PDB file of C-alpha atoms in Angstrom:
ATOM      1  CA  MET A   1     -84.457  15.468 -10.076  1.00 47.00           C
ATOM      2  CA  THR A   2     -81.071  15.640  -8.661  1.00 47.00           C
ATOM      3  CA  HIS A   3     -77.968  14.826 -10.405  1.00 48.00           C
ATOM      4  CA  PRO A   4     -74.826  13.189  -8.983  1.00 47.00           C
ATOM      5  CA  GLN A   5     -72.142  15.736  -8.206  1.00 50.00           C
ATOM      6  CA  ARG A   6     -68.964  15.388 -10.102  1.00 45.00           C
ATOM      7  CA  ALA A   7     -65.584  15.254  -8.195  1.00 45.00           C
ATOM      8  CA  PRO A   8     -63.640  18.406  -8.870  1.00 45.00           C
ATOM      9  CA  ALA A   9     -61.246  18.180 -11.646  1.00 44.00           C
ATOM     10  CA  ARG A  10     -57.577  17.404 -10.565  1.00 44.00           C
ATOM     11  CA  VAL A  11     -55.297  20.397 -11.350  1.00 43.00           C
ATOM     12  CA  HIS A  12     -51.752  19.329 -12.481  1.00 43.00           C
ATOM     13  CA  PRO A  13     -49.226  21.914 -11.687  1.00 43.00           C
ATOM     14  CA  ALA A  14     -47.453  23.612 -14.398  1.00 40.00           C
ATOM     15  CA  PRO A  15     -44.007  22.269 -15.310  1.00 39.00           C
ATOM     16  CA  PHE A  16     -42.103  25.135 -13.621  1.00 36.00           C
ATOM     17  CA  GLU A  17     -44.625  25.834 -10.879  1.00 38.00           C
ATOM     18  CA  ALA A  18     -42.754  26.235  -7.442  1.00 40.00           C
ATOM     19  CA  LEU A  19     -42.645  23.105  -5.439  1.00 43.00           C
ATOM     20  CA  PRO A  20     -44.296  22.589  -1.976  1.00 44.00           C
ATOM     21  CA  SER A  21     -40.916  22.669  -0.304  1.00 45.00           C
ATOM     22  CA  ASP A  22     -40.459  26.183  -1.766  1.00 44.00           C
ATOM     23  CA  THR A  23     -43.895  27.575  -0.705  1.00 43.00           C
ATOM     24  CA  ALA A  24     -44.972  25.736   2.393  1.00 43.00           C
ATOM     25  CA  LYS A  25     -43.836  28.584   4.694  1.00 43.00           C
ATOM     26  CA  GLY A  26     -42.879  31.025   2.079  1.00 43.00           C
ATOM     27  CA  VAL A  27     -39.481  31.370   0.535  1.00 47.00           C
ATOM     28  CA  SER A  28     -38.611  34.232   2.774  1.00 54.00           C
ATOM     29  CA  ASP A  29     -39.153  31.934   5.913  1.00 72.00           C
ATOM     30  CA  THR A  30     -35.685  30.538   6.650  1.00 79.00           C
ATOM     31  CA  SER A  31     -36.243  29.577  10.322  1.00 82.00           C
ATOM     32  CA  GLY A  32     -34.762  26.187  11.168  1.00 88.00           C
ATOM     33  CA  TRP A  33     -32.647  25.847   8.135  1.00 91.00           C
ATOM     34  CA  PRO A  34     -29.559  24.580  10.049  1.00 91.00           C
ATOM     35  CA  GLY A  35     -31.487  21.646  11.304  1.00 91.00           C
ATOM     36  CA  ARG A  36     -32.963  20.820   7.906  1.00 91.00           C
ATOM     37  CA  LEU A  37     -29.585  21.059   6.280  1.00 91.00           C
ATOM     38  CA  GLY A  38     -27.830  18.939   9.039  1.00 91.00           C
ATOM     39  CA  ARG A  39     -30.518  16.157   8.710  1.00 91.00           C
ATOM     40  CA  ARG A  40     -29.750  15.897   5.091  1.00 92.00           C
ATOM     41  CA  PHE A  41     -26.151  14.887   5.735  1.00 90.00           C
ATOM     42  CA  GLY A  42     -27.496  11.801   7.635  1.00 90.00           C
ATOM     43  CA  LEU A  43     -29.893  10.604   4.854  1.00 91.00           C
ATOM     44  CA  TYR A  44     -28.523   7.705   2.853  1.00 92.00           C
ATOM     45  CA  TRP A  45     -24.971   8.228   3.932  1.00 90.00           C
ATOM     46  CA  PRO A  46     -23.859   4.625   3.342  1.00 91.00           C
ATOM     47  CA  LEU A  47     -25.006   4.926  -0.265  1.00 91.00           C
ATOM     48  CA  LYS A  48     -23.585   8.490  -0.571  1.00 92.00           C
ATOM     49  CA  GLY A  49     -20.237   7.323   0.819  1.00 91.00           C
ATOM     50  CA  VAL A  50     -19.848   4.165  -1.160  1.00 93.00           C
ATOM     51  CA  GLY A  51     -21.317   5.647  -4.453  1.00 92.00           C
ATOM     52  CA  THR A  52     -19.242   8.711  -4.439  1.00 92.00           C
ATOM     53  CA  THR A  53     -16.035   6.635  -3.769  1.00 92.00           C
ATOM     54  CA  THR A  54     -16.823   4.206  -6.404  1.00 94.00           C
ATOM     55  CA  PHE A  55     -17.689   6.878  -8.811  1.00 94.00           C
ATOM     56  CA  MET A  56     -14.438   8.864  -8.254  1.00 93.00           C
ATOM     57  CA  PHE A  57     -12.249   5.730  -8.619  1.00 95.00           C
ATOM     58  CA  LEU A  58     -13.832   4.813 -11.976  1.00 96.00           C
ATOM     59  CA  PHE A  59     -13.506   8.446 -13.123  1.00 95.00           C
ATOM     60  CA  PHE A  60      -9.965   8.921 -12.250  1.00 94.00           C
ATOM     61  CA  TRP A  61      -8.979   5.490 -13.690  1.00 96.00           C
ATOM     62  CA  SER A  62     -10.649   6.444 -17.034  1.00 96.00           C
ATOM     63  CA  TYR A  63      -9.241   9.947 -16.982  1.00 95.00           C
ATOM     64  CA  PHE A  64      -5.646   9.016 -16.524  1.00 94.00           C
ATOM     65  CA  TRP A  65      -5.908   5.984 -18.937  1.00 95.00           C
ATOM     66  CA  ILE A  66      -6.971   8.410 -21.649  1.00 95.00           C
ATOM     67  CA  LEU A  67      -4.316  10.967 -20.536  1.00 92.00           C
ATOM     68  CA  LYS A  68      -1.567   8.339 -20.900  1.00 90.00           C
ATOM     69  CA  ASN A  69      -2.944   6.676 -24.100  1.00 90.00           C
ATOM     70  CA  PRO A  70      -4.168   9.555 -26.371  1.00 87.00           C
ATOM     71  CA  ARG A  71      -5.710   8.441 -29.727  1.00 90.00           C
ATOM     72  CA  SER A  72      -3.662  10.855 -31.599  1.00 91.00           C
ATOM     73  CA  ASP A  73      -1.393  13.754 -31.078  1.00 92.00           C
ATOM     74  CA  ALA A  74      -2.924  16.435 -28.970  1.00 94.00           C
ATOM     75  CA  VAL A  75      -3.769  19.910 -30.346  1.00 95.00           C
ATOM     76  CA  VAL A  76      -2.440  22.777 -28.213  1.00 96.00           C
ATOM     77  CA  MET A  77      -5.102  25.090 -27.128  1.00 97.00           C
ATOM     78  CA  PRO A  78      -4.521  28.703 -28.100  1.00 96.00           C
ATOM     79  CA  GLU A  79      -4.325  31.601 -25.648  1.00 96.00           C
ATOM     80  CA  ILE A  80      -6.593  34.684 -25.961  1.00 96.00           C
ATOM     81  CA  TRP A  81      -6.629  38.067 -24.315  1.00 95.00           C
ATOM     82  CA  LEU A  82      -8.134  36.698 -21.149  1.00 96.00           C
ATOM     83  CA  ASP A  83      -5.237  34.328 -20.565  1.00 96.00           C
ATOM     84  CA  ARG A  84      -2.909  37.334 -20.715  1.00 93.00           C
ATOM     85  CA  TRP A  85      -5.054  39.073 -18.396  1.00 95.00           C
ATOM     86  CA  ILE A  86      -5.110  36.456 -15.601  1.00 96.00           C
ATOM     87  CA  ASP A  87      -1.595  36.173 -14.099  1.00 93.00           C
ATOM     88  CA  PHE A  88      -0.209  32.931 -12.542  1.00 94.00           C
ATOM     89  CA  THR A  89      -1.108  33.088  -8.832  1.00 94.00           C
ATOM     90  CA  PRO A  90       0.379  30.393  -6.558  1.00 92.00           C
ATOM     91  CA  ALA A  91      -2.269  31.296  -3.819  1.00 93.00           C
ATOM     92  CA  ALA A  92      -4.855  30.041  -6.340  1.00 95.00           C
ATOM     93  CA  PHE A  93      -3.693  26.336  -5.776  1.00 95.00           C
ATOM     94  CA  PRO A  94      -5.742  25.720  -2.539  1.00 95.00           C
ATOM     95  CA  VAL A  95      -8.674  27.341  -4.174  1.00 97.00           C
ATOM     96  CA  TYR A  96      -8.169  24.908  -7.143  1.00 96.00           C
ATOM     97  CA  LEU A  97      -8.196  21.996  -4.696  1.00 95.00           C
ATOM     98  CA  THR A  98     -11.612  22.991  -3.197  1.00 97.00           C
ATOM     99  CA  LEU A  99     -13.389  21.616  -6.097  1.00 96.00           C
ATOM    100  CA  TRP A 100     -13.093  18.155  -4.617  1.00 93.00           C
ATOM    101  CA  LEU A 101     -15.139  19.256  -1.531  1.00 95.00           C
ATOM    102  CA  TYR A 102     -17.473  21.381  -3.508  1.00 97.00           C
ATOM    103  CA  VAL A 103     -18.617  18.588  -5.781  1.00 96.00           C
ATOM    104  CA  PHE A 104     -19.274  16.431  -2.796  1.00 95.00           C
ATOM    105  CA  LEU A 105     -21.777  18.879  -1.436  1.00 96.00           C
ATOM    106  CA  PRO A 106     -24.887  18.375  -3.743  1.00 96.00           C
ATOM    107  CA  PRO A 107     -25.088  14.625  -3.134  1.00 96.00           C
ATOM    108  CA  ALA A 108     -24.299  15.009   0.565  1.00 95.00           C
ATOM    109  CA  VAL A 109     -27.304  17.297   1.140  1.00 95.00           C
ATOM    110  CA  MET A 110     -29.706  15.594  -1.257  1.00 95.00           C
ATOM    111  CA  GLY A 111     -33.075  14.926   0.198  1.00 92.00           C
ATOM    112  CA  ASN A 112     -34.588  11.896  -1.621  1.00 93.00           C
ATOM    113  CA  LEU A 113     -33.209   8.715  -3.139  1.00 95.00           C
ATOM    114  CA  ARG A 114     -34.597   9.371  -6.606  1.00 95.00           C
ATOM    115  CA  ALA A 115     -32.825  12.799  -6.826  1.00 96.00           C
ATOM    116  CA  LEU A 116     -29.597  11.160  -5.420  1.00 95.00           C
ATOM    117  CA  VAL A 117     -29.533   8.440  -8.000  1.00 96.00           C
ATOM    118  CA  TRP A 118     -30.362  10.684 -10.949  1.00 96.00           C
ATOM    119  CA  PHE A 119     -27.739  13.223  -9.797  1.00 97.00           C
ATOM    120  CA  GLY A 120     -25.192  10.521 -10.175  1.00 96.00           C
ATOM    121  CA  VAL A 121     -26.593   9.375 -13.508  1.00 97.00           C
ATOM    122  CA  TRP A 122     -26.365  12.842 -14.893  1.00 98.00           C
ATOM    123  CA  VAL A 123     -23.022  13.730 -13.578  1.00 97.00           C
ATOM    124  CA  GLY A 124     -21.710  10.419 -14.781  1.00 97.00           C
ATOM    125  CA  ALA A 125     -23.167  11.239 -18.365  1.00 98.00           C
ATOM    126  CA  MET A 126     -21.372  14.626 -18.308  1.00 98.00           C
ATOM    127  CA  CYS A 127     -18.003  12.877 -17.494  1.00 97.00           C
ATOM    128  CA  VAL A 128     -18.449  10.279 -20.052  1.00 97.00           C
ATOM    129  CA  PHE A 129     -19.311  13.040 -22.614  1.00 98.00           C
ATOM    130  CA  CYS A 130     -16.099  14.971 -21.743  1.00 98.00           C
ATOM    131  CA  LEU A 131     -13.976  11.779 -21.661  1.00 97.00           C
ATOM    132  CA  ALA A 132     -15.135  10.888 -25.110  1.00 97.00           C
ATOM    133  CA  LEU A 133     -14.109  14.188 -26.337  1.00 96.00           C
ATOM    134  CA  PHE A 134     -10.630  13.948 -24.717  1.00 97.00           C
ATOM    135  CA  TRP A 135     -10.344  10.522 -26.471  1.00 95.00           C
ATOM    136  CA  TRP A 136     -11.539  11.575 -29.899  1.00 95.00           C
ATOM    137  CA  PHE A 137     -10.173  15.104 -29.952  1.00 95.00           C
ATOM    138  CA  PRO A 138      -7.056  15.282 -27.810  1.00 96.00           C
ATOM    139  CA  THR A 139      -6.025  18.656 -26.480  1.00 96.00           C
ATOM    140  CA  GLN A 140      -3.361  20.027 -24.252  1.00 95.00           C
ATOM    141  CA  THR A 141      -2.435  23.352 -22.564  1.00 94.00           C
ATOM    142  CA  PRO A 142       0.534  25.256 -23.823  1.00 93.00           C
ATOM    143  CA  VAL A 143       3.856  24.338 -22.117  1.00 89.00           C
ATOM    144  CA  PHE A 144       4.671  27.275 -20.036  1.00 89.00           C
ATOM    145  CA  ASP A 145       8.300  28.536 -19.276  1.00 85.00           C
ATOM    146  CA  MET A 146       7.961  28.135 -15.484  1.00 86.00           C
ATOM    147  CA  ASP A 147      10.271  26.732 -12.779  1.00 85.00           C
ATOM    148  CA  TRP A 148       7.673  24.527 -11.140  1.00 85.00           C
ATOM    149  CA  SER A 149      10.060  23.409  -8.396  1.00 83.00           C
ATOM    150  CA  ARG A 150       9.487  26.785  -6.723  1.00 88.00           C
ATOM    151  CA  TYR A 151       5.735  25.831  -6.287  1.00 88.00           C
ATOM    152  CA  PRO A 152       5.663  22.294  -4.779  1.00 86.00           C
ATOM    153  CA  GLY A 153       1.862  21.984  -4.557  1.00 83.00           C
ATOM    154  CA  VAL A 154       1.409  23.110  -8.166  1.00 86.00           C
ATOM    155  CA  SER A 155       4.356  20.999  -9.238  1.00 83.00           C
ATOM    156  CA  PHE A 156       2.813  17.884  -7.870  1.00 82.00           C
ATOM    157  CA  VAL A 157      -0.320  18.391  -9.800  1.00 84.00           C
ATOM    158  CA  LYS A 158       1.565  19.185 -13.016  1.00 81.00           C
ATOM    159  CA  ASP A 159       3.574  15.947 -12.806  1.00 79.00           C
ATOM    160  CA  MET A 160       0.466  13.932 -12.007  1.00 80.00           C
ATOM    161  CA  ASP A 161      -1.905  15.661 -14.258  1.00 77.00           C
ATOM    162  CA  ALA A 162      -0.113  16.157 -17.632  1.00 78.00           C
ATOM    163  CA  PRO A 163      -1.158  19.034 -19.899  1.00 82.00           C
ATOM    164  CA  GLY A 164      -3.598  16.661 -21.812  1.00 87.00           C
ATOM    165  CA  ASN A 165      -7.417  16.375 -21.508  1.00 93.00           C
ATOM    166  CA  ALA A 166      -7.608  20.213 -21.652  1.00 95.00           C
ATOM    167  CA  CYS A 167     -10.830  21.116 -23.491  1.00 97.00           C
ATOM    168  CA  PRO A 168     -13.473  21.276 -22.131  1.00 97.00           C
ATOM    169  CA  SER A 169     -12.219  21.812 -18.676  1.00 97.00           C
ATOM    170  CA  LEU A 170     -14.002  19.201 -16.704  1.00 97.00           C
ATOM    171  CA  HIS A 171     -12.761  20.972 -13.461  1.00 97.00           C
ATOM    172  CA  VAL A 172     -14.860  23.933 -14.486  1.00 98.00           C
ATOM    173  CA  GLY A 173     -17.691  21.795 -15.716  1.00 98.00           C
ATOM    174  CA  SER A 174     -18.022  19.976 -12.557  1.00 98.00           C
ATOM    175  CA  ALA A 175     -17.985  23.154 -10.481  1.00 98.00           C
ATOM    176  CA  VAL A 176     -20.795  24.736 -12.690  1.00 98.00           C
ATOM    177  CA  PHE A 177     -22.932  21.482 -12.567  1.00 98.00           C
ATOM    178  CA  SER A 178     -22.523  21.278  -8.776  1.00 98.00           C
ATOM    179  CA  PHE A 179     -23.360  24.948  -8.457  1.00 98.00           C
ATOM    180  CA  CYS A 180     -26.522  24.768 -10.300  1.00 98.00           C
ATOM    181  CA  TRP A 181     -27.693  21.616  -8.318  1.00 98.00           C
ATOM    182  CA  LEU A 182     -26.652  23.440  -5.050  1.00 97.00           C
ATOM    183  CA  GLN A 183     -28.800  26.437  -5.908  1.00 97.00           C
ATOM    184  CA  ARG A 184     -31.794  24.236  -6.383  1.00 96.00           C
ATOM    185  CA  ILE A 185     -31.137  22.339  -3.144  1.00 96.00           C
ATOM    186  CA  LEU A 186     -30.486  25.503  -1.054  1.00 95.00           C
ATOM    187  CA  ARG A 187     -33.764  27.155  -2.321  1.00 95.00           C
ATOM    188  CA  GLN A 188     -35.855  24.076  -1.566  1.00 94.00           C
ATOM    189  CA  LEU A 189     -34.198  23.897   1.982  1.00 93.00           C
ATOM    190  CA  ARG A 190     -35.220  27.545   2.498  1.00 93.00           C
ATOM    191  CA  THR A 191     -31.758  28.492   3.498  1.00 94.00           C
ATOM    192  CA  PRO A 192     -30.721  32.191   3.681  1.00 94.00           C
ATOM    193  CA  VAL A 193     -29.868  33.688   0.295  1.00 95.00           C
ATOM    194  CA  VAL A 194     -26.337  34.396   1.493  1.00 96.00           C
ATOM    195  CA  LEU A 195     -25.522  30.794   1.239  1.00 95.00           C
ATOM    196  CA  GLN A 196     -26.438  30.803  -2.430  1.00 95.00           C
ATOM    197  CA  TRP A 197     -24.105  33.729  -2.789  1.00 97.00           C
ATOM    198  CA  ILE A 198     -21.260  31.907  -1.028  1.00 97.00           C
ATOM    199  CA  SER A 199     -21.749  28.942  -3.370  1.00 97.00           C
ATOM    200  CA  ALA A 200     -21.734  31.292  -6.500  1.00 98.00           C
ATOM    201  CA  VAL A 201     -18.524  32.922  -5.247  1.00 98.00           C
ATOM    202  CA  GLN A 202     -16.907  29.637  -4.523  1.00 98.00           C
ATOM    203  CA  CYS A 203     -17.833  28.558  -8.134  1.00 98.00           C
ATOM    204  CA  VAL A 204     -16.308  31.534  -9.620  1.00 98.00           C
ATOM    205  CA  ALA A 205     -13.213  31.150  -7.536  1.00 98.00           C
ATOM    206  CA  ILE A 206     -12.760  27.625  -8.747  1.00 98.00           C
ATOM    207  CA  ILE A 207     -13.232  28.740 -12.392  1.00 98.00           C
ATOM    208  CA  TRP A 208     -10.651  31.464 -11.853  1.00 98.00           C
ATOM    209  CA  SER A 209      -8.212  29.080 -10.142  1.00 97.00           C
ATOM    210  CA  THR A 210      -7.901  26.800 -13.282  1.00 97.00           C
ATOM    211  CA  MET A 211      -6.535  29.690 -15.124  1.00 97.00           C
ATOM    212  CA  ALA A 212      -4.535  31.256 -12.308  1.00 96.00           C
ATOM    213  CA  THR A 213      -2.566  27.864 -11.786  1.00 95.00           C
ATOM    214  CA  LEU A 214      -2.122  27.599 -15.687  1.00 95.00           C
ATOM    215  CA  GLN A 215      -3.912  24.315 -15.575  1.00 95.00           C
ATOM    216  CA  HIS A 216      -6.317  25.549 -18.327  1.00 96.00           C
ATOM    217  CA  VAL A 217      -6.612  28.357 -20.664  1.00 97.00           C
ATOM    218  CA  ALA A 218      -9.706  30.521 -21.287  1.00 98.00           C
ATOM    219  CA  LEU A 219     -11.112  28.503 -24.145  1.00 98.00           C
ATOM    220  CA  ASP A 220     -11.012  25.343 -22.026  1.00 98.00           C
ATOM    221  CA  VAL A 221     -12.730  27.292 -19.363  1.00 98.00           C
ATOM    222  CA  PHE A 222     -15.535  28.673 -21.724  1.00 98.00           C
ATOM    223  CA  ALA A 223     -16.169  25.214 -23.032  1.00 98.00           C
ATOM    224  CA  GLY A 224     -16.348  23.760 -19.578  1.00 98.00           C
ATOM    225  CA  ILE A 225     -18.861  26.297 -18.438  1.00 98.00           C
ATOM    226  CA  ALA A 226     -21.013  25.472 -21.547  1.00 98.00           C
ATOM    227  CA  VAL A 227     -20.800  21.710 -20.882  1.00 98.00           C
ATOM    228  CA  GLY A 228     -21.591  22.265 -17.120  1.00 98.00           C
ATOM    229  CA  LEU A 229     -24.728  24.549 -17.832  1.00 98.00           C
ATOM    230  CA  ALA A 230     -26.035  22.089 -20.625  1.00 98.00           C
ATOM    231  CA  PHE A 231     -25.961  19.082 -18.366  1.00 98.00           C
ATOM    232  CA  ALA A 232     -27.089  20.905 -15.386  1.00 98.00           C
ATOM    233  CA  ALA A 233     -30.184  22.360 -17.362  1.00 97.00           C
ATOM    234  CA  ALA A 234     -31.147  18.927 -18.537  1.00 98.00           C
ATOM    235  CA  SER A 235     -30.834  17.237 -15.323  1.00 97.00           C
ATOM    236  CA  LEU A 236     -32.614  19.863 -13.265  1.00 97.00           C
ATOM    237  CA  ALA A 237     -35.462  19.806 -15.939  1.00 96.00           C
ATOM    238  CA  HIS A 238     -35.629  16.083 -15.392  1.00 95.00           C
ATOM    239  CA  VAL A 239     -35.308  16.144 -11.392  1.00 95.00           C
ATOM    240  CA  LYS A 240     -37.295  19.023 -10.011  1.00 92.00           C
ATOM    241  CA  ASN A 241     -37.668  17.990  -6.359  1.00 92.00           C
ATOM    242  CA  THR A 242     -34.617  17.398  -4.179  1.00 90.00           C
ATOM    243  CA  ALA A 243     -36.504  17.459  -0.877  1.00 82.00           C
TER     244      ALA A 243
END
């Protein structure tokens, strides 16, 4: 007597098992990466353009409203030894501005609609969290004895972005969040590891620039790193595939 054969049991991948996009050709095979990267820019470009523009408008409107209407007097953030170690460097100002290009990169090279939408949700949650802290616990950077008229670019930012909304540094938090997502995306695109290192160096440079322009003190930076890492870890555990 013969018995009907059972279908083989379906094997579910472990939560942190490498995804097919990582292993299809082997992580070391980076051939064709410029084409893969280039095609990503063309995916969902109307949604990426309109979504990013709308997000930035809403964020800056909220940011500056809180800046001009603090709930109470702001607490001046204290300096520590690291603040005395990092000098004011006018050349850091262009690096500081590169954040606005850096944060656009993860959504620009996102490979599927689900990952793109959830990226927006998670980065929005991070911004709302920081804005709530700015509102409930106002902080500001110290007022430095500097003649800002000697540095027109920095002076423009100082005039527009007052010393408030200091801790955590959302500039730093956004850079760290974007860096973590870019690492996932670049790995799944099988790009050369040098691109991941360039991204890491850029993130570190942006973090340094927030202190070298006296926009933030070290405690703001540490808090921003913690916020960026926390939201990046939660979001990347939720969205594992960016392909």
